[in-house]
XYZ file of C-alpha atoms in Angstrom:
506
model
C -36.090 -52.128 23.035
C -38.019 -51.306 20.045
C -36.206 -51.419 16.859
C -36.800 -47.412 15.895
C -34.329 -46.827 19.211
C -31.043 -46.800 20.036
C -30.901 -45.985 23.904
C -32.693 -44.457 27.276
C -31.516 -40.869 28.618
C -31.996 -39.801 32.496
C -33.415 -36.653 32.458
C -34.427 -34.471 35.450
C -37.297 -36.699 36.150
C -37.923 -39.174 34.089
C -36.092 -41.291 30.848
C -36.264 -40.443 27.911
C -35.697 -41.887 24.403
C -32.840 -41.344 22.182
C -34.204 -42.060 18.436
C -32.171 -42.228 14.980
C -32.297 -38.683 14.409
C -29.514 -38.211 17.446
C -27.085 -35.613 16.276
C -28.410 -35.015 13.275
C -27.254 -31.417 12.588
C -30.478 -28.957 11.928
C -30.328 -25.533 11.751
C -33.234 -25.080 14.458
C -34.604 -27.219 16.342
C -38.053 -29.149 15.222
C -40.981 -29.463 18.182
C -41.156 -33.676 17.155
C -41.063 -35.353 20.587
C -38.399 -38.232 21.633
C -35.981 -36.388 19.100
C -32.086 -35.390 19.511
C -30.504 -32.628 18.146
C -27.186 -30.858 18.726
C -26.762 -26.874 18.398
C -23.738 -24.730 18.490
C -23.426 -21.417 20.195
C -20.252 -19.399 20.336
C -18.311 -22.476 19.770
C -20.319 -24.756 22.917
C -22.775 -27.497 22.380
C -25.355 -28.126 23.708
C -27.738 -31.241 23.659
C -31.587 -31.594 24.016
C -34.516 -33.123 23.083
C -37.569 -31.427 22.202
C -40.261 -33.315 24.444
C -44.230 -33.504 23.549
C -45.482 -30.196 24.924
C -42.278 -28.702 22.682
C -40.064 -28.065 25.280
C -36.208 -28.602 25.319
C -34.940 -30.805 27.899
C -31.070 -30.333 27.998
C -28.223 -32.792 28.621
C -24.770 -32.371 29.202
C -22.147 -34.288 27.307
C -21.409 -36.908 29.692
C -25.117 -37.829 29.876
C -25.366 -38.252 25.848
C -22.318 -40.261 25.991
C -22.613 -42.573 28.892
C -26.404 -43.258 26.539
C -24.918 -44.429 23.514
C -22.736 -46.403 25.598
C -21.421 -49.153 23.043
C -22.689 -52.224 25.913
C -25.881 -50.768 24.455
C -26.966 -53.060 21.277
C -30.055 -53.354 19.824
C -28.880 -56.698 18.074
C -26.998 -59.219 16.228
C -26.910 -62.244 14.307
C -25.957 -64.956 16.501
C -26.905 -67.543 14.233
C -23.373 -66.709 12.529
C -20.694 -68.850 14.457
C -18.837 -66.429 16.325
C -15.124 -66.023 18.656
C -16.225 -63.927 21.469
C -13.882 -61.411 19.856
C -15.831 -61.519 16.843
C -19.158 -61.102 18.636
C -17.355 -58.004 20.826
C -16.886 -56.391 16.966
C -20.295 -56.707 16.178
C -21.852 -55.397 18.930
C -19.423 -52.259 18.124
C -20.404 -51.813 15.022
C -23.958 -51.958 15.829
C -23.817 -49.723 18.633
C -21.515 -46.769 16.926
C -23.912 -47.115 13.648
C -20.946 -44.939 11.952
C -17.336 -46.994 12.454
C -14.252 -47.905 11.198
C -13.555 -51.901 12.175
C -9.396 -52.391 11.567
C -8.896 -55.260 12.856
C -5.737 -57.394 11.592
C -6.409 -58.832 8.187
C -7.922 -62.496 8.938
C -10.083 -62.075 11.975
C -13.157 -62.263 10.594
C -14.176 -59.168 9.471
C -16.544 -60.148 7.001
C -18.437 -62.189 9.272
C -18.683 -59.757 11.914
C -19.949 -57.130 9.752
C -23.034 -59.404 8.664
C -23.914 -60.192 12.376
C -23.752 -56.349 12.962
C -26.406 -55.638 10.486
C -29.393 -53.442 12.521
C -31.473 -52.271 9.310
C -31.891 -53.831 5.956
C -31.958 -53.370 2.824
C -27.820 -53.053 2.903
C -25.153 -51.909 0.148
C -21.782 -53.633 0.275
C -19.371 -52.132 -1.581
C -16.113 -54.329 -2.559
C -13.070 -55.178 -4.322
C -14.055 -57.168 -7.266
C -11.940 -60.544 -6.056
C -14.282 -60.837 -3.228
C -17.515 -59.841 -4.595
C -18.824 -63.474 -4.599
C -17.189 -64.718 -0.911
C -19.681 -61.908 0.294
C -22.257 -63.392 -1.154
C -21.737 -66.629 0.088
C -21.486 -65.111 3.641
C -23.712 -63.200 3.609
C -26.594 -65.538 2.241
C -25.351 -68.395 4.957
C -25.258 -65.416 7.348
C -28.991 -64.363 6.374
C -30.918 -67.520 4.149
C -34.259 -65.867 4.079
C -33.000 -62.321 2.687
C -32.764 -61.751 -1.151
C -28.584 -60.952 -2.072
C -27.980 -59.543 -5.103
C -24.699 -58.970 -6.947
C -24.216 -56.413 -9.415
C -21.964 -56.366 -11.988
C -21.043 -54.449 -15.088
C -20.753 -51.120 -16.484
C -23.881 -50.744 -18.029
C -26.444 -50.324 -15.529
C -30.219 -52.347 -15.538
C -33.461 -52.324 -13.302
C -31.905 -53.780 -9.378
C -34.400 -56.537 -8.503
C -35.543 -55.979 -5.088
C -33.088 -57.095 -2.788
C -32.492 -57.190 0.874
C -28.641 -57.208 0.552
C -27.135 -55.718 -2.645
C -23.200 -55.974 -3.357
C -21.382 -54.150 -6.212
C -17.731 -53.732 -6.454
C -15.812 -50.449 -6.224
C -14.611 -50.626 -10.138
C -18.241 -50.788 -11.348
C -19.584 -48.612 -8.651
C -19.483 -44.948 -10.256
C -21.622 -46.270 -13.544
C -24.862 -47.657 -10.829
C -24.874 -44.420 -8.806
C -27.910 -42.606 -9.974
C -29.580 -46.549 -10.098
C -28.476 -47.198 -6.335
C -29.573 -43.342 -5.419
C -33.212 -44.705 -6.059
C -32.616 -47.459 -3.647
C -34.388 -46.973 -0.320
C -31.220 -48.583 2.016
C -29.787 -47.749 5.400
C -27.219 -49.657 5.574
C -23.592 -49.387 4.258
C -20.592 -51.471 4.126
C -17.119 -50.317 2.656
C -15.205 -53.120 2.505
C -11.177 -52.690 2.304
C -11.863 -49.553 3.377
C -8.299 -48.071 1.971
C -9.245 -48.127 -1.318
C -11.376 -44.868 -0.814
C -8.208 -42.975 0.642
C -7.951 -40.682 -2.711
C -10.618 -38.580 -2.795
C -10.168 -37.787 -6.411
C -10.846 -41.624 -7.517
C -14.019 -42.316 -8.942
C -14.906 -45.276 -6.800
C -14.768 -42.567 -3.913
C -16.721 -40.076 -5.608
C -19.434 -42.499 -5.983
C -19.749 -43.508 -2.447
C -19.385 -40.053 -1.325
C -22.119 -38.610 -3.306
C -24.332 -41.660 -2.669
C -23.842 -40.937 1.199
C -24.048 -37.043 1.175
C -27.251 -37.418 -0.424
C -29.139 -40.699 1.139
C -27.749 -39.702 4.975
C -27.127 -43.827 5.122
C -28.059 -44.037 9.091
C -25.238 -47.224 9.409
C -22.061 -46.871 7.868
C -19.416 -49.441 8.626
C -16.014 -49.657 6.819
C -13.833 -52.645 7.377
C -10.068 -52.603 6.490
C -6.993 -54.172 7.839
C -4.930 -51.310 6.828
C -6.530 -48.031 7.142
C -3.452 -46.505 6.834
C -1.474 -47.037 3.649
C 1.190 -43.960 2.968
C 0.172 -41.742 5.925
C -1.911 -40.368 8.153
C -3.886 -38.440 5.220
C -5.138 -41.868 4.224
C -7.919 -41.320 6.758
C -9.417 -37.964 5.332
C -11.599 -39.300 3.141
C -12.618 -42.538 4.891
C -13.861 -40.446 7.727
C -15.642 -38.232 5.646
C -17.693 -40.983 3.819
C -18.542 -42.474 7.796
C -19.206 -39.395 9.054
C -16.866 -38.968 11.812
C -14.717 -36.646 10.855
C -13.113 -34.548 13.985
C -15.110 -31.685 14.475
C -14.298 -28.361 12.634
C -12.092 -30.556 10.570
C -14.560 -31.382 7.271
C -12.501 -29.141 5.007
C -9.593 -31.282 4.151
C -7.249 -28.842 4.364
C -8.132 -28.352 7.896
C -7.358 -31.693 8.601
C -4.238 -32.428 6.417
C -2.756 -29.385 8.598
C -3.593 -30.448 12.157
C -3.266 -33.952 11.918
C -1.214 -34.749 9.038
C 1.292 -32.109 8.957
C 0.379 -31.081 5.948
C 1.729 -28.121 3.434
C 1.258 -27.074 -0.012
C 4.812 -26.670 -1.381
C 2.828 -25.354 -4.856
C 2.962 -28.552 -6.418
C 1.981 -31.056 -4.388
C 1.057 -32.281 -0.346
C 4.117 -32.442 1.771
C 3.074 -34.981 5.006
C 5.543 -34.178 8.655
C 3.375 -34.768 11.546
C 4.493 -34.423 14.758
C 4.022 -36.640 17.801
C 1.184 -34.373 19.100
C -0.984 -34.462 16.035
C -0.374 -38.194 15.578
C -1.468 -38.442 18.878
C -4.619 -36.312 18.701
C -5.464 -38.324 15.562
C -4.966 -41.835 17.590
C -7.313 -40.299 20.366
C -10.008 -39.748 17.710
C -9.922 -42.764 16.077
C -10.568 -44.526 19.506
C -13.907 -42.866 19.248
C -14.890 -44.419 15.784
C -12.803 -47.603 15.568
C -12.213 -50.817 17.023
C -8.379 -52.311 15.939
C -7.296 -55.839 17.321
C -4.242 -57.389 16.289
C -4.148 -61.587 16.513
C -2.225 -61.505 19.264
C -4.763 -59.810 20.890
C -7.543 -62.267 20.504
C -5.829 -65.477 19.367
C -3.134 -65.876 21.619
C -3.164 -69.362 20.328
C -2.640 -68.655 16.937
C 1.228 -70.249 15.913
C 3.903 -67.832 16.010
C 4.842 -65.547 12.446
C 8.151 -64.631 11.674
C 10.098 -62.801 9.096
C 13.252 -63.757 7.984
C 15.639 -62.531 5.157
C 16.726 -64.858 2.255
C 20.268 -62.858 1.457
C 21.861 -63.414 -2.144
C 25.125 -62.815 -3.270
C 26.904 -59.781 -5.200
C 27.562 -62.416 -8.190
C 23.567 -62.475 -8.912
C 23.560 -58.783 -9.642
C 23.391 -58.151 -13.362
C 25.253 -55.021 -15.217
C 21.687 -53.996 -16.443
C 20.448 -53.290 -13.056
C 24.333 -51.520 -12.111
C 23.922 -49.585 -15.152
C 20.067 -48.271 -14.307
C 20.957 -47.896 -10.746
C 23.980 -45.124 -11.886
C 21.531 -43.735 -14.247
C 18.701 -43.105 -11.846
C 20.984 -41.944 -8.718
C 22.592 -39.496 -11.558
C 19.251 -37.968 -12.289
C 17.852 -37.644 -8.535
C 20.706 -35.659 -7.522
C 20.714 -33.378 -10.389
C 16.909 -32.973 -9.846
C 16.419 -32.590 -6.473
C 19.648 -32.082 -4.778
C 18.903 -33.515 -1.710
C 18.283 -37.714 -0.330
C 15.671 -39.731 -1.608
C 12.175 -39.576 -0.040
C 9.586 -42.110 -0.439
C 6.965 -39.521 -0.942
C 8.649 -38.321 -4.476
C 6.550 -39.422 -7.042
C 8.467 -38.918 -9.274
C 10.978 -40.562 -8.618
C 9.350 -43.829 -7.511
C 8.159 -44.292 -10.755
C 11.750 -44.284 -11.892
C 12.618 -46.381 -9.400
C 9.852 -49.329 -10.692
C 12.601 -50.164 -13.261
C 14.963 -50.846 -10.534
C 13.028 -52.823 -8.875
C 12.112 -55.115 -11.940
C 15.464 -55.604 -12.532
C 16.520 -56.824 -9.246
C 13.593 -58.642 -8.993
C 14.089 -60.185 -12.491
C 18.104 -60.909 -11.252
C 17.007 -62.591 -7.844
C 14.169 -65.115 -9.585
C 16.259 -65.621 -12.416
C 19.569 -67.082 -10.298
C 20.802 -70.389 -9.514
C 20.465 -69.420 -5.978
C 16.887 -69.079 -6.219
C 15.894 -72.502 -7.661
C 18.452 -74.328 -5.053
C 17.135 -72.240 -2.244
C 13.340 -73.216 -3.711
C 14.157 -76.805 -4.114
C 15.169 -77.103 -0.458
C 11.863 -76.765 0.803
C 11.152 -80.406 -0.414
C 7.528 -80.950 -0.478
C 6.220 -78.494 1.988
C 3.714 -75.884 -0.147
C 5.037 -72.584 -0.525
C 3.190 -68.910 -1.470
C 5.412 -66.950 -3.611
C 4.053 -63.084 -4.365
C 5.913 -61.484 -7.093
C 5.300 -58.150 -8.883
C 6.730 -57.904 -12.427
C 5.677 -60.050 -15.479
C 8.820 -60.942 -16.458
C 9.473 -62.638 -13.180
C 6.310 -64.428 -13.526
C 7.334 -65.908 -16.904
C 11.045 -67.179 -14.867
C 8.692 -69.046 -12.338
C 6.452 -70.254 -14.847
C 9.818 -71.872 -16.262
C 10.810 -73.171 -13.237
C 8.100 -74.440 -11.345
C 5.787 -75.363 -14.511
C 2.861 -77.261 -13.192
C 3.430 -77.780 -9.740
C 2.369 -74.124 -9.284
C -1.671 -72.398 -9.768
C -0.440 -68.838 -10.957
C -2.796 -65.806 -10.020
C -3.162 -62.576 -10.880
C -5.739 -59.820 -11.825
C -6.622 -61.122 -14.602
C -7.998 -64.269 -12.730
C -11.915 -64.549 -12.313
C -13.483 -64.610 -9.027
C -14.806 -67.861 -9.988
C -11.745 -69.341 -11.143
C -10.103 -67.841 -8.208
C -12.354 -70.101 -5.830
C -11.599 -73.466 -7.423
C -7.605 -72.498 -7.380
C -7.511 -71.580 -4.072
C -9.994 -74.487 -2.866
C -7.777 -76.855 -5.086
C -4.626 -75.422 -3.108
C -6.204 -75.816 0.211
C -7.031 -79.094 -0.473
C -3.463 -80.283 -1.140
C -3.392 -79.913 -4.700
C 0.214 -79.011 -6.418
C 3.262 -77.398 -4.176
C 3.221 -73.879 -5.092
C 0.592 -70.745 -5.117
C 2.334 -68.076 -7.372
C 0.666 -64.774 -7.038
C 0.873 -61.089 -8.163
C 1.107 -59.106 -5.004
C -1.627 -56.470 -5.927
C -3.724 -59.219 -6.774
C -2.670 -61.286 -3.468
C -3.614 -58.424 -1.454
C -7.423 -59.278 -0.201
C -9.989 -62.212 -0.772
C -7.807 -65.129 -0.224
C -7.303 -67.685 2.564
C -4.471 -69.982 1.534
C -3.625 -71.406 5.680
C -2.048 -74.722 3.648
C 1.363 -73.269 3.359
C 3.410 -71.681 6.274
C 5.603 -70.167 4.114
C 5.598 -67.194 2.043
C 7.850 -65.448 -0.309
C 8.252 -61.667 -1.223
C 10.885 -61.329 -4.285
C 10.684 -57.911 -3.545
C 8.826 -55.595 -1.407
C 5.509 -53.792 -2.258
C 5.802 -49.887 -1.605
C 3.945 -50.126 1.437
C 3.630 -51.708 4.693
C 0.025 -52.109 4.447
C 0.815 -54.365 1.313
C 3.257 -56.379 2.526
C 1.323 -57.100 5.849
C -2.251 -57.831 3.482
C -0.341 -60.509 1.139
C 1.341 -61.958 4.800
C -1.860 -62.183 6.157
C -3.158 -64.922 3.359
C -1.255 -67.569 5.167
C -1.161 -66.074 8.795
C -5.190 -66.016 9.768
C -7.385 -68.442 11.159
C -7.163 -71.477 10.151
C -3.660 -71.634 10.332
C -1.566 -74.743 12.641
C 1.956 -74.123 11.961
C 4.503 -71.500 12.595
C 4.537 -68.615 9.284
C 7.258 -67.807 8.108
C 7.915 -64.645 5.453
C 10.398 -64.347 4.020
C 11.941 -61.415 1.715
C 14.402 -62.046 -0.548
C 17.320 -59.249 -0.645
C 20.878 -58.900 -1.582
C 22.839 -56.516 0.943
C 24.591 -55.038 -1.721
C 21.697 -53.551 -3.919
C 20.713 -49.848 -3.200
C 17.145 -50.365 -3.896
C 16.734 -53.050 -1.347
C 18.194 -50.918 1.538
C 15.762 -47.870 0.339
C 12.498 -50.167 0.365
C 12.905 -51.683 3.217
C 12.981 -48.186 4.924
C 9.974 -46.653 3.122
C 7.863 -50.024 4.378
C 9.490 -49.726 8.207
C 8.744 -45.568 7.554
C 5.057 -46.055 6.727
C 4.422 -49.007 9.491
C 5.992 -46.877 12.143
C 3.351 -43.978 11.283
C 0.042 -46.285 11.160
C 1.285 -48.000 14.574
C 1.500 -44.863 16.248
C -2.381 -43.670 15.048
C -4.074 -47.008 14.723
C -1.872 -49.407 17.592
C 0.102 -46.881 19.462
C 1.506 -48.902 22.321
C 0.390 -51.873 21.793
């Protein structure tokens, strides 16, 4: 089929063609043969195309769906190695033109959105640690195309390119440059990072898409869900598939999200209903596999606990714990939520000083030393933990955080892979995407990011393809420490809500 199609119709007596312009919402229908719209009357709708004499052959529902049938792909780049799984992806992005792919973090997601491509030129947008591993993918995936990277604040003339890549921190200052860009393609990388509408980064893409109508919109993340449900607003607004009479967000925080205005802020309760009307929709504009799934060979993952004693606990941390427990009650009279902003930024001095008292104990460095020679990930999240490790493990470790180049970056993580020194000490915001490091089976949390989503990314560096051995996490606690007890339940809170839109019963 030729490439300005996407699928054959059975009308009364004889097929028709469904064209780009399918759905596209005008406010009265134009007499331009082989063309799709969609009207609304009194709350129905109704589709039909407008044939050559100018007269509207209608179609029910059914018929429109059972067309754009997903089976139904124009094409894809097979020349890319591909797991059948991987190849299934593609052909779902290609054939939705406007989808969310969530699979688990290290299938492949990358490489399934280059084989997807239907139309060139193509933006990717991207976190800036793995600005450069698309560009190596996507010029193996594509030789003959031009790939461009651009970086900077200050924005200069964009050569013409068939595949241009910019990361998200950059991308508000080249928005008026990229709006002069003839592309119709889009890929949102990490996906997540566009969850607050109010960020610039999602500003830019939204404006950029309002206005260019991008015909292919594809956003890949393995956590599309980071805090709750309302994560999703604004990454379904950018692709376009929003449910319908739900593009206010208010509209949408309230039906699916269990959302209120208390007059200061969002409150999020959703219900089992709306969490399951959300999980119906996003089976219409996203494909989520986890590796069990699709590598049912892939070596077993575990979690264990590393528990330390009450001795490690220092009076700094007893002292701010008093302190801060003191305040919450007098503030709020009631338990702690995880949704109280306010009060997890008090609680980041908590967990710096447990994390600081686990790093910094005797029972650390023994515990350490016992895994002999086999290489180890350790994610941390406070500096002054870092400088403890640094103390401790001295060279044997490559140390990474944001401050890292991309290029740098490569060689540590290639130098790793290749056998290279023990340990791989990372900052767990910085550990989060762009980072294969399948050497080591074992990774270390000294304490928990706020979110499920986080702690399941930074896993996910050792657990992907690529990997031979049995993973094991582990998370270091000590039973006796309030904070531990309350993070652990905000990360099991959060992980129960994404399962039950994005995996439900799987």
């Amino acid at each position: 089929m030729g490439k300005d199609y996407i699928a054959e119709i059975t009308g009364p007596d004889e097929k028709f063609i469904l064209k780009r312009r399918f759905l596209s919402r005008f406010e009265s229908p134009v007499s331009e043969s082989g063309n799709f719209y969609e009207e609304c009357v009194k709350g129905e709708k109704r589709y039909f195309l407008v044939d050559e004499e100018g007269e509207q052959v209608e179609f029910t529902k059914e018929q429109v769906v059972a067309a754009i049938n997903p089976a139904k792909v124009l094409h894809f780049n097979s020349r890319l190695p591909l797991y059948p799984f991987q190849e299934d992806g593609a052909k779902f992005l290609a054939s939705h033109k406007k989808a969310m792919l969530a699979d688990d973090m290290g299938l492949g997601k990358t490489r399934q959105a280059l084989a997807a491509i239907q139309q060139f030129p193509v933006l990717i947008v991207c976190p800036a640690s793995v600005k450069y591993e698309w560009r190596r993918q996507a010029e193996e995936a594509y030789p003959e195309h031009i790939v461009t990277v651009l970086s900077g604040r200050t924005p200069s003339a964009i050569p013409s390119s068939d595949i241009i890549i910019i990361n998200y921190d950059v991308l508000d200052d080249w928005v008026r440059a990229l709006a002069n860009e003839t592309i119709y393609t889009v890929i949102a990388d990490e996906s997540h990072y566009l969850k607050n509408g109010s960020a610039e980064r999602s500003k830019a893409l939204r404006d950029l898409v309002f206005e260019k109508k991008y015909p292919y919109r594809y956003l890949l993340t393995g956590t599309p869900i980071v805090s709750g449900p309302q994560d999703l607003y604004n990454q379904l607004l950018i692709m376009g598939k929003l449910p319908e009479g739900h593009w206010k967000k208010r509209d949408f925080l309230g039906d699916y999200c269990g959302g209120y205005w208390n007059g200061k802020y969002w409150e999020f309760h959703p219900n089992r209903e709306q969490l399951e009307d959300l999980k119906f929709h996003m089976t219409t504009c996203s494909l989520n596999r986890s590796k069990t799934d699709v590598l049912p060979d892939l070596p077993e993952r575990a979690e264990y606990t590393f528990h330390f004693s009450r001795d490690i606990v220092s009076l700094d941390y007893l002292d701010a714990q008093t302190d801060f427990l003191s305040w919450y009650q007098e503030e709020t009279g009631k338990d702690l939520s995880g949704n109280d902003a306010q009060a997890m930024v008090r609680m980041q001095k908590l967990l710096e000083l447990s994390e600081f008292d686990r790093v910094n104990s005797a029972e650390f460095k023994e515990w350490i030393e016992s895994f002999g020679n086999r290489p180890v990930v350790i994610t941390y999240r406070f500096k002054k933990s870092l400088a403890v490790l640094k103390g401790f493990l001295g060279k044997q470790a490559y140390y990474y955080d944001g401050s890292v180049s991309p290029e740098e970056k490569s060689v540590m993580v290639a130098d790793f892979q290749a056998g290279n020194k023990q340990f791989f000490v990372g900052q767990v915001e910085a550990m989060k995407t762009g980072i294969t490091l399948t050497r080591s089976a074992d990774m270390v949390f000294l304490s928990l990011p706020w979110s499920d989503a986080d702690y399941r990314q930074c896993g996910d560096r050792i657990y992907r393809i690529g990997q031979e051995n049995k993973v094991a996490i582990w998370i270091m606690a000590t039973d006796e420490l309030w904070i531990d007890q309350v993070m652990l339940k905000i990360v099991k809170d959060k992980k129960k809500l994404s399962d039950a839109i994005m995996e439900g019963d799987k």
